[in-house]
mmCIF file of C-alpha atoms in Angstrom:
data_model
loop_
_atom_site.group_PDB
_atom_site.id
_atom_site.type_symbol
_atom_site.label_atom_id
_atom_site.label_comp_id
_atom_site.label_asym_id
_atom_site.label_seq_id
_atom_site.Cartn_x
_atom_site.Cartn_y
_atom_site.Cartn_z
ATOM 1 C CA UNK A 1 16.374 79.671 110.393
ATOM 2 C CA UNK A 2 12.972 77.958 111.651
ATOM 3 C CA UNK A 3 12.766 77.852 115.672
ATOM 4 C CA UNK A 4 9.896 76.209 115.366
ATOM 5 C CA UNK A 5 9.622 72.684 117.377
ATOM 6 C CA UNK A 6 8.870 69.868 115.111
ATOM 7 C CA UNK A 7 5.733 69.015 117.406
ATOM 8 C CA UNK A 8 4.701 72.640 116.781
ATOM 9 C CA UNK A 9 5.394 72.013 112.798
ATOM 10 C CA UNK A 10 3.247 69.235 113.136
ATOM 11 C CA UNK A 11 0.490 71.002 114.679
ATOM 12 C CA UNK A 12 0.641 73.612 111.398
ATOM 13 C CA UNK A 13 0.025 70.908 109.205
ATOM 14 C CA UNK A 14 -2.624 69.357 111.056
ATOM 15 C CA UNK A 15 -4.026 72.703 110.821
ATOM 16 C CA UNK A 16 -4.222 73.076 107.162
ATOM 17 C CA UNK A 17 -5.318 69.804 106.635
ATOM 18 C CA UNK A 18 -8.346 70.510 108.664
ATOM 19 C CA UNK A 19 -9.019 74.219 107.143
ATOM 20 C CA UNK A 20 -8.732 72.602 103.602
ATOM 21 C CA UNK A 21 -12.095 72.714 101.643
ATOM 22 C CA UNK A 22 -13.957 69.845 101.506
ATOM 23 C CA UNK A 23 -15.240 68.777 97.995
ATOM 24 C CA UNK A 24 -18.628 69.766 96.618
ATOM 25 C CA UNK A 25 -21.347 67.046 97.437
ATOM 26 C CA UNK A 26 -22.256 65.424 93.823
ATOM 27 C CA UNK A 27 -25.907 65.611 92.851
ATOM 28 C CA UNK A 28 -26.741 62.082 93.642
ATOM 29 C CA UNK A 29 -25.354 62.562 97.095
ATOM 30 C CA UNK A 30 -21.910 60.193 96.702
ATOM 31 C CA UNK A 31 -18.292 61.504 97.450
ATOM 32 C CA UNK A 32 -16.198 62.123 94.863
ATOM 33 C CA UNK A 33 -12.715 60.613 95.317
ATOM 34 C CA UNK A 34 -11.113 61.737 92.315
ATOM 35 C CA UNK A 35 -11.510 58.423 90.870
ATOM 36 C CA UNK A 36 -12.850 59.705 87.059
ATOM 37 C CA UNK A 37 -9.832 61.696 86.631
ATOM 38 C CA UNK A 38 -7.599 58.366 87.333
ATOM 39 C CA UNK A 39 -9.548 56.758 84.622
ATOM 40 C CA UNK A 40 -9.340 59.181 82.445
ATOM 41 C CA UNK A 41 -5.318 59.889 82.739
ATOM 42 C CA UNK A 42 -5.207 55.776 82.305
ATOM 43 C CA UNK A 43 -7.414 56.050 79.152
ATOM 44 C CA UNK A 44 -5.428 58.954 77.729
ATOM 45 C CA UNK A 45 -2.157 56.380 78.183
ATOM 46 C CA UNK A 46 -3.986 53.274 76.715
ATOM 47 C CA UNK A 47 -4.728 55.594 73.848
ATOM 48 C CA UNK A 48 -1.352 57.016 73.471
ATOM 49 C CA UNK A 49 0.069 53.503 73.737
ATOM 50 C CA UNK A 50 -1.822 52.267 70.632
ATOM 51 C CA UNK A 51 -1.079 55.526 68.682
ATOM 52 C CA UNK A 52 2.350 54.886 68.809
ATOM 53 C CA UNK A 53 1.749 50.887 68.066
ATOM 54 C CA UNK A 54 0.047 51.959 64.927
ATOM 55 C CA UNK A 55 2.754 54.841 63.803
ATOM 56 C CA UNK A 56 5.599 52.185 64.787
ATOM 57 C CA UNK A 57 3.830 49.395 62.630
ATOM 58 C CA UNK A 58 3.866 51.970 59.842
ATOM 59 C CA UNK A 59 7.498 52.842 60.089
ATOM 60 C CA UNK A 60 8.162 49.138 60.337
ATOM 61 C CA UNK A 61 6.048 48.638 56.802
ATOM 62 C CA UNK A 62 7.670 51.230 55.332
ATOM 63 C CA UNK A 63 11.202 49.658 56.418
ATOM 64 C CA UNK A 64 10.274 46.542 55.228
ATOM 65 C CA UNK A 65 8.497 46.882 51.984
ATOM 66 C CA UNK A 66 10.807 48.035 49.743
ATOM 67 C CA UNK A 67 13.220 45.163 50.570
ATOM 68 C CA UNK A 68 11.230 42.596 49.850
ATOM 69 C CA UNK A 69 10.302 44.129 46.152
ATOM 70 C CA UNK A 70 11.376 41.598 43.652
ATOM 71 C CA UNK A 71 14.822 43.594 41.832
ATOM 72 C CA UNK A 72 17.050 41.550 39.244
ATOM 73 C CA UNK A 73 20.232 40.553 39.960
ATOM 74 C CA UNK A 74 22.170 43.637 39.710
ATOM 75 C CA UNK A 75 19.794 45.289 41.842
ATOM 76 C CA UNK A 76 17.540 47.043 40.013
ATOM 77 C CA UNK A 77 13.696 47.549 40.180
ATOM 78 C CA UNK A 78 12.267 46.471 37.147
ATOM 79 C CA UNK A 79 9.031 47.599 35.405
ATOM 80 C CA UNK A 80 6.649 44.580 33.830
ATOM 81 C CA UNK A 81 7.608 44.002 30.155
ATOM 82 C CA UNK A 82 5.717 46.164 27.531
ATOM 83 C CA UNK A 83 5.179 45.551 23.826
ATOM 84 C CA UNK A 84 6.231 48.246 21.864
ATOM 85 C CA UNK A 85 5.143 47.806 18.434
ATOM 86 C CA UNK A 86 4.631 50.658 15.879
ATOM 87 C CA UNK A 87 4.899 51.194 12.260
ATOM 88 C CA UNK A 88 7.569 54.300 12.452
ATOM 89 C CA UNK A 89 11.211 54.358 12.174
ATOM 90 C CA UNK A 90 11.851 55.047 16.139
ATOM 91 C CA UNK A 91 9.943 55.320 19.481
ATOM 92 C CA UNK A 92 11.398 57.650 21.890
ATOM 93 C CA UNK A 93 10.163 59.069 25.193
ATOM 94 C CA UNK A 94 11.367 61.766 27.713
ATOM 95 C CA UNK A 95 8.190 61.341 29.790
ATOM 96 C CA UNK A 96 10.533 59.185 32.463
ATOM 97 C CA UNK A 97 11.001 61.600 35.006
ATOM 98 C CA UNK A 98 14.665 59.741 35.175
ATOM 99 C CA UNK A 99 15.639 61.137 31.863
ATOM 100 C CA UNK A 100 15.628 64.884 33.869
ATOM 101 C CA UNK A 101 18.751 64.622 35.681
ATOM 102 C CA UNK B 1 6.857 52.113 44.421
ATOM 103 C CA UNK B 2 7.828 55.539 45.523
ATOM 104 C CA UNK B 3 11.968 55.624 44.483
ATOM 105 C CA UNK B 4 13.732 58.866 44.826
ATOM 106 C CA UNK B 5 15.866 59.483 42.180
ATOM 107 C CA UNK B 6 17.818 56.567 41.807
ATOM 108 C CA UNK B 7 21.798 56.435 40.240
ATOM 109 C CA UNK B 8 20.947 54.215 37.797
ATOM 110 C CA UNK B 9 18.365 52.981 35.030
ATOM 111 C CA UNK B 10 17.920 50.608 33.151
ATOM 112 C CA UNK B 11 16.223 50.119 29.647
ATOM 113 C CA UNK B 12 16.002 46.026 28.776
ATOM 114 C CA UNK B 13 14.676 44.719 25.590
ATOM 115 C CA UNK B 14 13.095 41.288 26.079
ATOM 116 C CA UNK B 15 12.128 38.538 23.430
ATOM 117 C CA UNK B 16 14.331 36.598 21.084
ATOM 118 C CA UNK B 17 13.480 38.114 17.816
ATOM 119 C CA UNK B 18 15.755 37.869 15.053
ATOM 120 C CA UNK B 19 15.501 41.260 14.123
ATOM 121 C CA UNK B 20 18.757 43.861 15.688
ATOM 122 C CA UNK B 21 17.374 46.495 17.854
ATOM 123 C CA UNK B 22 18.872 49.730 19.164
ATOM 124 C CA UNK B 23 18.594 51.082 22.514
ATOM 125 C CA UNK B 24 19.686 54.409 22.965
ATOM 126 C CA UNK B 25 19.571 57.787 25.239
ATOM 127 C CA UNK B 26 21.088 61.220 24.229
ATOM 128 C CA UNK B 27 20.775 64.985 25.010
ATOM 129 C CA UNK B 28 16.959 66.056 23.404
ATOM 130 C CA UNK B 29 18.301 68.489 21.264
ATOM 131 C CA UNK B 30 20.658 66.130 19.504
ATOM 132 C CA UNK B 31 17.559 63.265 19.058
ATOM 133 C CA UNK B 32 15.331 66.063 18.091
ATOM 134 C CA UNK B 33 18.012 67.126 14.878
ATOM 135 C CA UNK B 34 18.528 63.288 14.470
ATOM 136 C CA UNK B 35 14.689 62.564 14.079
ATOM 137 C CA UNK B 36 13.848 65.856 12.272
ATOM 138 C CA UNK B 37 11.036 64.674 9.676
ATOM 139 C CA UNK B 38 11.720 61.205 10.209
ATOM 140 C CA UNK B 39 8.025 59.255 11.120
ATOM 141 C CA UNK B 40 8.449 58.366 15.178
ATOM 142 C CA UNK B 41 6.474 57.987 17.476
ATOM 143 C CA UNK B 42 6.484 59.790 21.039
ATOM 144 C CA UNK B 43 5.786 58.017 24.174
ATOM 145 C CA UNK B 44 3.255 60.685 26.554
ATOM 146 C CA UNK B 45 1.801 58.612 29.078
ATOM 147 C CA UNK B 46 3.130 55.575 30.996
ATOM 148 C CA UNK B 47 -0.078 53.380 32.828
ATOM 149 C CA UNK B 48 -0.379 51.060 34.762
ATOM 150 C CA UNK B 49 -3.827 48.934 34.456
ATOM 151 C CA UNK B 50 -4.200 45.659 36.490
ATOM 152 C CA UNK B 51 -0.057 45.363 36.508
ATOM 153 C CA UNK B 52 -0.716 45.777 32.633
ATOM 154 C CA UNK B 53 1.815 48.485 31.571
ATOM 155 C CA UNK B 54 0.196 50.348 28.882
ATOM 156 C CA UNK B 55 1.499 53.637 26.509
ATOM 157 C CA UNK B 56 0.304 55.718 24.981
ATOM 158 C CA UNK B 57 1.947 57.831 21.669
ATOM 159 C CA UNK B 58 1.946 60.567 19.914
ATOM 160 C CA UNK B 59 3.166 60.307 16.033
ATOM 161 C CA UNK B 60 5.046 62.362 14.350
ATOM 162 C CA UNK B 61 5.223 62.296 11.252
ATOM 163 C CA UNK B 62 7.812 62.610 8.641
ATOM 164 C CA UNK B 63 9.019 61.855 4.483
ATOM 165 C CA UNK B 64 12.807 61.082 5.023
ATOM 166 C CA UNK B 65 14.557 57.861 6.337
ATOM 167 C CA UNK B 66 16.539 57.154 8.972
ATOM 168 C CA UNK B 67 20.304 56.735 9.359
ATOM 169 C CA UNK B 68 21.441 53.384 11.182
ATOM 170 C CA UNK B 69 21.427 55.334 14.699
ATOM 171 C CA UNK B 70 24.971 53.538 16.101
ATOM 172 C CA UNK B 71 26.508 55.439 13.550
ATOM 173 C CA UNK B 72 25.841 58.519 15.162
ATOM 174 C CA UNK B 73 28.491 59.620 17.963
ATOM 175 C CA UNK B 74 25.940 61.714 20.181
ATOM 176 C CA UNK B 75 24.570 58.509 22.247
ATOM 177 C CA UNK B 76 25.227 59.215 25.900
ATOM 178 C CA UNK B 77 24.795 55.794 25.839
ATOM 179 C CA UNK B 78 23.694 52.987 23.641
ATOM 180 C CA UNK B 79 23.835 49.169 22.708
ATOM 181 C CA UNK B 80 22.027 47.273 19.634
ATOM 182 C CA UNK B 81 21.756 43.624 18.748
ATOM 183 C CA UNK B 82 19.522 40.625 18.367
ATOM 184 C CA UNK B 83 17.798 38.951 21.075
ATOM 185 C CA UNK B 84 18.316 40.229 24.872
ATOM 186 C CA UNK B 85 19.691 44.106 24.922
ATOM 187 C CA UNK B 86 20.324 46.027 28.231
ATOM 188 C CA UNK B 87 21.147 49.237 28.139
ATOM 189 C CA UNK B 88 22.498 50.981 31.841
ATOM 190 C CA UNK B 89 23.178 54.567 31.913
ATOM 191 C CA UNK B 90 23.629 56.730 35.106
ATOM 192 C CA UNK B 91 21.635 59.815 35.560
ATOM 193 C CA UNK B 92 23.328 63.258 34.538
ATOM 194 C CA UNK B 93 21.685 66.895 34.534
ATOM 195 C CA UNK B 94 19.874 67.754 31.586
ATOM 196 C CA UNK B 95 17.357 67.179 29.259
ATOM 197 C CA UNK B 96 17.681 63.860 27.925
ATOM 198 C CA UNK B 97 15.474 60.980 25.403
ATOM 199 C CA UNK B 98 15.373 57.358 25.138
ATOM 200 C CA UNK B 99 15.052 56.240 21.767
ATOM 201 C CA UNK B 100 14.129 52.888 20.689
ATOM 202 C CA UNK B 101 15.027 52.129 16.799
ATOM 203 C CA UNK B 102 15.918 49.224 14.208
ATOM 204 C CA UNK B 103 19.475 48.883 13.854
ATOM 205 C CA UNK B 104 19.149 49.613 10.358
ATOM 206 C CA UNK B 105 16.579 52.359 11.132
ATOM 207 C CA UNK B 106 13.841 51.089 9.085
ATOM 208 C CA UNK B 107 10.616 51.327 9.593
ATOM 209 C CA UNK B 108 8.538 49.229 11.882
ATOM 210 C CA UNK B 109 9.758 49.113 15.550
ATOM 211 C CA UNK B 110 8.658 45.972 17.487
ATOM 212 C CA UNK B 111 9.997 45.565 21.039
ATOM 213 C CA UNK B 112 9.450 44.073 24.332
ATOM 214 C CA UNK B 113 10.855 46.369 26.812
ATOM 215 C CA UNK B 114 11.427 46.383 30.619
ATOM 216 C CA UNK B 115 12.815 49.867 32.505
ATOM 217 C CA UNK B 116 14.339 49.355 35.501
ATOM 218 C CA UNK B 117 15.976 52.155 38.469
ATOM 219 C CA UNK B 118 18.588 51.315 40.660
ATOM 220 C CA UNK B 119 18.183 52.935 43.732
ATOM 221 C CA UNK B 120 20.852 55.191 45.250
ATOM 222 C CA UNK B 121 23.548 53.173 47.446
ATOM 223 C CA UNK B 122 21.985 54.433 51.184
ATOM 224 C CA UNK B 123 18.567 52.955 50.215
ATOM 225 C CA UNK B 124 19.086 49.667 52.127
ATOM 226 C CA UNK B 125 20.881 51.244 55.173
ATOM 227 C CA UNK B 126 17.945 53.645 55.330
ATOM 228 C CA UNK B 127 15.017 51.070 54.946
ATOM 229 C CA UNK B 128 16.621 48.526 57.725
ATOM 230 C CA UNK B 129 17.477 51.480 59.738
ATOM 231 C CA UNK B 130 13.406 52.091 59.694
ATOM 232 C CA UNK B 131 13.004 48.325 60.007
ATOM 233 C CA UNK B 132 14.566 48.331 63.181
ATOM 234 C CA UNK B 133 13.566 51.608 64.536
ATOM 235 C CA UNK B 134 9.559 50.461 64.069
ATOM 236 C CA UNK B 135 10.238 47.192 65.970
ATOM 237 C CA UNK B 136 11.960 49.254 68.859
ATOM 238 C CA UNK B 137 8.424 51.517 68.821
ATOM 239 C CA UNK B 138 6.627 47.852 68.442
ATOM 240 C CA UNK B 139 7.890 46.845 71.227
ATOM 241 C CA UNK B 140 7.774 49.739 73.831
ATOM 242 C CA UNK B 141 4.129 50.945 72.191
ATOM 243 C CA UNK B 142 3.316 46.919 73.033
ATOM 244 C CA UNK B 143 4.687 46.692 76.271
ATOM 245 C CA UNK B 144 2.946 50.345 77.712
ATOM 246 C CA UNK B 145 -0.387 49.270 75.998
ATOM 247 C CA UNK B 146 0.117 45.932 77.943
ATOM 248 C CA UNK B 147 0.739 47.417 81.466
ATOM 249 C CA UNK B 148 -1.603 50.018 81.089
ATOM 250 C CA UNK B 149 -4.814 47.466 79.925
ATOM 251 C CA UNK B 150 -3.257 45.238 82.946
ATOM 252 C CA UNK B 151 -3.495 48.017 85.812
ATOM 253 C CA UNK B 152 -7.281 48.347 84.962
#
């Protein structure tokens, strides 16, 4: 367990606070405070904020849009009409991916 | 619209003509022995041009008549008649056609039809569920973009 007196613990302290390197003069001769890296961490937030506006506004679409397709009353999506009009004895189809159960 | 496989379709024949109609879906093999040399016509493409929906065929052609289809005991399912038909039948495994006929099974097949898919029972649940998550990430994407621009 420390001995130490807290005066004397405050002395260390001062001590490495004074030893501590002093950042590199810029080029044009101001101090840098660390100010650019605060902007940038803000930025990176602003920009992570939208991102997830955007994806949410897509999962909200995709929520939405199906609901509000017209269906008929029992429900069911229905195609637009199509004329089928040909001078054989039947018309038949498999080509509805439905038909494969 | 992108629907998974739905429980459910639907094949509707429109129109008030006087003439009976038969709407009908069955295993391939047994529409393919039904159909053998009779003149039909195969629907290949399905397409969609400015909401248009247009099809394309490919005959096949044939020297025998038809039977009256509803005679037949194959149908998976079926319905026939004058004026408005709808025909419902829930998906099963397989290989299975649609076949659109006279009654009678002469020739000349004139129809107005509509195909419709009833999506399976969790669709609704699943789409609100979405609905709601998105305005929860709305809202909290909103809010952080707000405080963030605001601490500027």
């Amino acid at each position: 367990m420390s001995t130490l007196p807290d005066d004397s613990k405050a002395g260390i302290e001062t001590e490495a606070r004074r030893t501590r390197t002093p950042p590199a003069p810029r080029p044009d001769g101001r101090t840098d405070t660390g100010g650019g890296r605060n902007s940038q961490w803000a930025a990176a937030k602003t920009v992570a904020s939208a991102t997830l506006v955007v994806f949410a506004l897509f999962v909200t679409w995709g929520g939405i849009a199906p609901l509000t397709e017209p269906r008929d009353t029992d429900g069911y999506y229905m195609s637009d009409p199509v004329v089928v009009d040909r001078p054989s004895a039947a018309v038949v189809t498999t080509d509805m991916d439905l038909l494969r159960g | 619209m992108f629907l998974p496989k739905p429980d459910d379709i639907r094949v509707q024949s429109l129109g008030a003509r006087p003439e009976s109609i038969f709407l009908g879906i069955a295993p391939s093999s047994e529409v393919d022995q039904f159909l053998d040399d009779v003149a039909h016509d195969q629907i290949i493409e399905w397409a969609a041009n400015r909401n248009v929906l247009a099809v394309e065929y490919t005959p096949q052609d044939g020297t025998v008549s038809s039977a009256p289809p509803d005679r037949e005991t194959f149908w998976a399912a079926s319905v026939s008649g004058s004026g408005q038909q709808t025909l419902d039948w829930t998906i099963q495994r397989g290989d299975w056609t649609a076949v659109i006929m006279n009654t009678d099974g002469s020739n000349g097949v004139r129809a107005e039809l509509a195909f419709g898919a009833l999506p399976q029972s969790n669709w609704d649940t699943l789409h609100r569920t979405s609905f709601a998550i998105g305005l929860v990430l709305l809202a909290g994407g909103g809010l952080l973009m707000y405080l963030g621009l605001r601490r500027r």
